[in-house]
Coordinates of C-alpha atoms and ligand atoms in Angstrom, one line a residue:
X29 CA 27.3 147.3 54.6
X30 CA 25.0 146.3 57.5
X31 CA 25.3 142.9 59.7
X32 CA 22.7 140.4 58.5
X33 CA 21.4 137.2 60.9
X34 CA 19.2 135.0 60.0
X35 CA 18.3 131.4 61.2
X36 CA 18.0 129.8 58.0
X37 CA 18.0 126.2 60.4
X38 CA 17.3 124.4 63.3
X39 CA 16.3 121.4 64.9
X40 CA 12.2 121.2 65.7
X41 CA 10.7 121.0 68.5
X42 CA 13.8 122.8 70.2
X43 CA 12.2 122.5 73.7
X44 CA 10.8 119.2 73.3
X45 CA 13.3 117.6 72.3
X46 CA 15.6 118.3 75.7
X47 CA 12.6 117.5 78.1
X48 CA 12.2 114.4 76.1
X49 CA 16.5 113.5 76.7
X50 CA 16.6 114.8 80.0
X51 CA 12.8 112.7 80.9
X52 CA 14.5 110.1 79.4
X53 CA 17.4 110.3 81.6
X54 CA 15.2 110.8 84.6
X55 CA 11.9 108.6 85.0
X56 CA 11.7 104.9 83.7
X57 CA 10.5 105.8 80.6
X58 CA 11.2 104.1 77.1
X59 CA 11.5 105.6 74.0
X60 CA 7.3 105.1 73.5
X61 CA 6.6 107.8 76.5
X62 CA 8.6 109.8 76.6
X63 CA 6.9 112.4 74.7
X64 CA 3.4 112.2 77.4
X65 CA 2.4 114.3 79.8
X66 CA 5.2 116.4 78.1
X67 CA 2.9 120.0 78.9
X68 CA 4.2 123.4 77.9
X69 CA 4.3 123.8 82.7
X70 CA 6.9 119.7 82.2
X71 CA 9.3 121.5 79.6
X72 CA 9.8 124.6 81.4
X73 CA 10.0 122.6 84.6
X74 CA 12.5 119.5 82.8
X75 CA 14.3 122.6 81.3
X76 CA 15.5 124.7 85.2
X77 CA 15.9 121.6 86.4
X78 CA 18.7 120.9 84.1
X79 CA 20.0 124.3 84.2
X80 CA 19.9 124.9 88.0
X81 CA 22.0 121.0 88.7
X82 CA 24.6 122.2 85.9
X83 CA 23.4 118.6 83.1
X84 CA 24.3 120.7 80.4
X85 CA 24.0 117.7 77.8
X86 CA 20.9 117.9 77.2
X87 CA 21.6 120.9 75.5
X88 CA 23.7 119.3 72.9
X89 CA 20.4 117.7 70.8
X90 CA 19.5 121.0 69.9
X91 CA 21.1 123.3 67.4
X92 CA 20.8 126.4 64.8
X93 CA 22.3 127.1 61.7
X94 CA 23.3 131.1 61.5
X95 CA 23.4 132.6 58.1
X96 CA 26.2 135.7 58.7
X97 CA 26.7 139.3 56.6
X98 CA 28.5 142.1 56.7
X99 CA 30.4 141.6 59.1
X100 CA 34.9 141.4 59.9
X101 CA 37.7 139.2 59.1
X102 CA 38.0 140.8 62.8
X103 CA 34.5 139.4 63.9
X104 CA 34.9 136.2 61.9
X105 CA 38.2 135.3 63.8
X106 CA 36.5 136.0 66.6
X107 CA 33.5 134.1 66.5
X108 CA 36.0 130.4 65.1
X109 CA 37.6 130.8 68.1
X110 CA 34.8 129.2 69.5
X111 CA 35.3 125.8 67.8
X112 CA 32.2 123.7 69.8
X113 CA 30.3 124.3 66.0
X114 CA 30.7 123.9 62.6
X115 CA 31.8 126.4 59.8
X116 CA 31.4 127.5 56.4
X117 CA 33.0 131.0 55.7
X118 CA 33.5 132.8 52.2
X119 CA 36.6 132.1 50.4
X120 CA 38.8 134.8 50.3
X121 CA 41.1 132.1 47.2
X122 CA 37.9 131.7 45.3
X123 CA 35.9 134.9 45.4
X124 CA 38.1 137.8 44.5
X125 CA 37.7 141.6 46.4
X126 CA 37.5 143.3 42.9
X127 CA 34.8 145.8 42.2
X128 CA 32.9 145.7 44.7
X129 CA 34.8 145.6 47.7
X130 CA 33.1 145.9 51.1
X131 CA 34.7 146.5 54.4
X132 CA 33.3 147.5 57.6
X133 CA 33.7 150.4 59.5
X134 CA 33.8 150.3 63.7
X135 CA 31.1 152.4 64.7
X136 CA 33.0 154.2 66.6
X137 CA 34.9 155.9 63.3
X138 CA 31.6 157.4 62.3
X139 CA 31.7 158.2 65.8
X140 CA 34.6 160.6 65.3
X141 CA 32.7 162.0 62.5
X142 CA 33.3 163.3 58.5
X143 CA 36.2 163.3 58.9
X144 CA 37.4 160.1 60.4
X145 CA 35.5 158.7 58.5
X146 CA 36.6 159.8 54.7
X147 CA 39.9 159.0 56.4
X148 CA 39.1 156.0 56.5
X149 CA 37.4 155.4 53.8
X150 CA 40.5 156.5 52.2
X151 CA 42.8 153.9 53.8
X152 CA 40.6 151.4 52.7
X153 CA 41.4 152.7 48.7
X154 CA 44.5 152.0 49.8
X155 CA 44.2 149.1 50.5
X156 CA 42.4 147.6 47.8
X157 CA 44.3 149.4 45.8
X158 CA 47.8 147.5 46.4
X159 CA 46.0 144.4 46.3
X160 CA 44.8 145.1 43.6
X161 CA 47.8 145.3 42.0
X162 CA 49.6 142.6 43.5
X163 CA 46.7 140.8 41.8
X164 CA 47.6 141.5 38.8
X165 CA 51.7 141.2 39.2
X166 CA 51.2 138.0 40.7
X167 CA 48.5 136.6 38.2
X168 CA 51.1 137.6 35.2
X169 CA 53.8 135.9 37.0
X170 CA 52.9 132.6 37.4
X171 CA 51.3 133.3 33.2
X172 CA 54.3 134.5 32.3
X173 CA 56.8 131.5 34.1
X174 CA 57.5 128.2 35.9
X175 CA 56.0 128.9 39.1
X176 CA 54.6 126.2 40.9
X177 CA 51.0 126.5 41.4
X178 CA 50.1 122.2 41.9
X179 CA 47.3 122.6 39.1
X180 CA 45.8 126.1 40.2
X181 CA 44.5 128.4 37.3
X182 CA 46.6 131.9 38.0
X183 CA 43.9 134.0 39.2
X184 CA 43.3 132.2 42.2
X185 CA 47.3 131.9 42.9
X186 CA 46.8 135.7 42.9
X187 CA 43.1 136.1 44.9
X188 CA 45.4 133.7 47.8
X189 CA 48.5 135.8 47.7
X190 CA 47.2 138.7 46.8
X191 CA 44.9 138.8 50.2
X192 CA 47.7 139.0 52.2
X193 CA 47.8 143.0 52.6
X194 CA 44.1 143.0 53.1
X195 CA 42.2 144.4 56.6
X196 CA 40.9 142.8 59.2
X197 CA 38.0 145.0 58.1
X198 CA 36.6 143.6 55.7
X199 CA 33.4 143.2 54.6
X200 CA 32.5 138.5 55.2
X201 CA 30.0 135.9 55.6
X202 CA 29.6 133.1 57.3
X203 CA 27.1 130.2 57.8
X204 CA 27.8 128.7 61.6
X205 CA 25.7 125.8 63.3
X206 CA 26.4 125.6 67.3
X207 CA 24.7 122.5 69.4
X208 CA 22.4 125.0 72.5
X209 CA 25.2 124.0 74.9
X210 CA 27.5 126.0 73.1
X211 CA 25.1 128.6 72.2
X212 CA 24.8 129.3 75.7
X213 CA 29.1 129.4 76.3
X214 CA 28.9 131.6 73.5
X215 CA 26.3 134.3 74.7
X216 CA 28.0 133.9 77.8
X217 CA 31.2 135.0 76.3
X218 CA 29.9 137.4 72.7
X219 CA 27.1 139.8 74.9
X220 CA 28.8 140.1 78.2
X221 CA 29.8 144.2 77.4
X222 CA 33.7 142.7 78.1
X223 CA 32.8 141.9 74.4
X224 CA 33.8 144.2 70.8
X225 CA 30.9 145.8 70.5
X226 CA 30.8 144.2 66.6
X227 CA 30.7 141.4 67.8
X228 CA 28.2 141.7 70.5
X229 CA 26.2 143.1 68.2
X230 CA 26.0 139.8 67.1
X231 CA 26.0 138.1 69.2
X232 CA 22.6 140.0 70.9
X233 CA 20.7 140.1 67.8
X234 CA 21.7 135.8 67.6
X235 CA 19.9 135.8 71.0
X236 CA 17.1 137.9 69.5
X237 CA 16.2 135.5 67.4
X238 CA 17.1 132.0 69.0
X239 CA 14.2 133.5 71.2
X240 CA 12.1 133.5 69.5
X241 CA 11.6 130.4 68.3
X242 CA 13.2 128.6 72.1
X243 CA 11.7 131.1 74.6
X244 CA 11.9 128.8 77.6
X245 CA 15.6 127.5 76.6
X246 CA 17.2 130.6 75.7
X247 CA 15.5 133.2 79.2
X248 CA 18.4 132.5 80.9
X249 CA 20.5 133.4 77.9
X250 CA 23.1 135.7 77.8
X251 CA 26.2 138.3 80.2
X252 CA 27.0 136.3 83.4
X253 CA 24.9 139.4 84.7
X254 CA 21.6 138.1 83.4
X255 CA 21.7 135.2 86.4
X256 CA 23.2 137.3 89.4
X257 CA 26.9 138.2 90.0
X258 CA 29.4 139.9 87.5
X259 CA 32.3 137.5 87.5
X260 CA 34.9 139.9 85.7
X261 CA 36.3 140.9 88.6
X262 CA 38.7 144.6 88.5
X263 CA 37.5 143.4 84.7
X264 CA 33.2 144.4 84.9
X265 CA 32.3 146.8 82.9
X266 CA 29.9 147.9 86.3
X267 CA 27.3 148.4 83.7
X268 CA 25.5 144.9 85.0
X269 CA 22.4 144.6 82.0
X270 CA 19.4 143.4 83.8
Ligands
LIG28 C1 36.2 139.5 76.5 C2 36.5 138.6 75.7 C3 38.5 138.7 75.4 C4 39.7 137.5 74.5 N1 40.5 138.0 74.6 C5 41.4 136.6 74.2 C6 42.5 136.6 74.3 O1 42.9 138.1 74.0 N2 43.1 136.1 73.4 C7 42.8 135.2 72.8 O2 43.9 134.7 72.7 N3 41.7 134.7 72.9 C8 40.4 135.4 73.9 N4 39.4 134.9 73.6 C9 38.5 134.6 73.7 C10 39.0 133.3 74.2 O3 40.3 132.8 75.2 C11 38.0 131.8 73.3 O4 39.0 131.3 72.5 C12 36.5 132.4 73.4 O5 35.9 133.1 73.7 C13 36.5 130.5 72.3 O6 35.5 130.3 74.3 P1 35.7 129.0 74.8 O7 37.0 128.2 74.5 O8 34.6 129.0 75.9 O9 34.4 128.2 73.6 P2 34.4 126.4 72.3 O10 36.2 126.0 71.9 O11 33.6 126.2 71.8 O12 34.6 125.3 73.8 C14 33.3 125.9 74.8 C15 33.8 124.6 76.1 O13 34.2 123.0 76.2 C16 35.0 123.4 76.4 N5 36.7 123.2 75.7 C17 37.1 122.9 74.4 N6 38.0 123.3 73.8 C18 38.7 122.1 74.8 C19 40.1 122.1 75.2 N7 40.8 121.7 74.0 N8 40.8 122.2 76.5 C20 39.7 121.3 76.9 N9 38.4 122.3 77.2 C21 37.7 122.4 76.1 C22 35.5 124.6 77.5 O14 35.4 124.0 78.8 C23 34.9 125.1 76.5 O15 34.6 126.8 77.6 C24 38.7 137.0 74.1 C25 37.8 136.3 74.2 C26 36.7 137.4 74.8 C27 35.3 136.9 74.8

């Protein structure tokens, strides 16, 4: 399954909203005056000024909601480490990994050639068989005993316990919302070549899509080397993104 990223919602007029908030901070205007004379040039100037002086809170007024599928649980775990966000992820308790067991194959395994990805697919099948066996055994155990289930049906108890043998490669789907300030941080860390390839591809695609909606806001977003020197020291990839 391949990566799919969609912006399903965002704050209307994102760049104007940030500029309005900034204008309210720095000009003697009331709520009625903050939209006046907000030309595209003025909006760009407000956004640039905020970024240059590090006044980042006005960027929090604008949020983007992404729907993502075709990523691994390894990748989703990295995404949810970003705490300044809201998440909804497909549950392995409610959704049984049955006939349509989807998994992500790292690019490197495809690059290693057919023998490697055939082995990988066999390994995934072995793990999936283990999962199905545990799912069946646990379900039968619950049905045949008085194991306490706290009102849950046997199927769900089986799903939530059998999943312990599932791999990080399991495909998952997630919806998340981040404000622009948090997105700057996300892009800074995850568009960098030091981030793992899968989340980097996701971050690059997210950045491409938000730039189509708000090119001024995201002009300088991305890995730190987009804005100047790489901060990674000895860990630098040595290939700053231009
Ligand atoms: C290349 C790479 C390697 C990584 N390796 C590891 C690893 O080996 N082990 C590991 O555990 N994680 C690792 N991480 C994850 C990383 O440590 C962060 O958890 C993740 O990138 C989320 O970043 P964040 O905390 O800045 O984001 P958010 O959680 O969205 O936080 C945004 C910002 O809010 C502020 N903030 C949020 N919460 C607090 C708080 N409690 N106290 C003070 N300030 C706060 C900070 O300024 C923070 O930068 C790695 C990340 C990358 C990109």
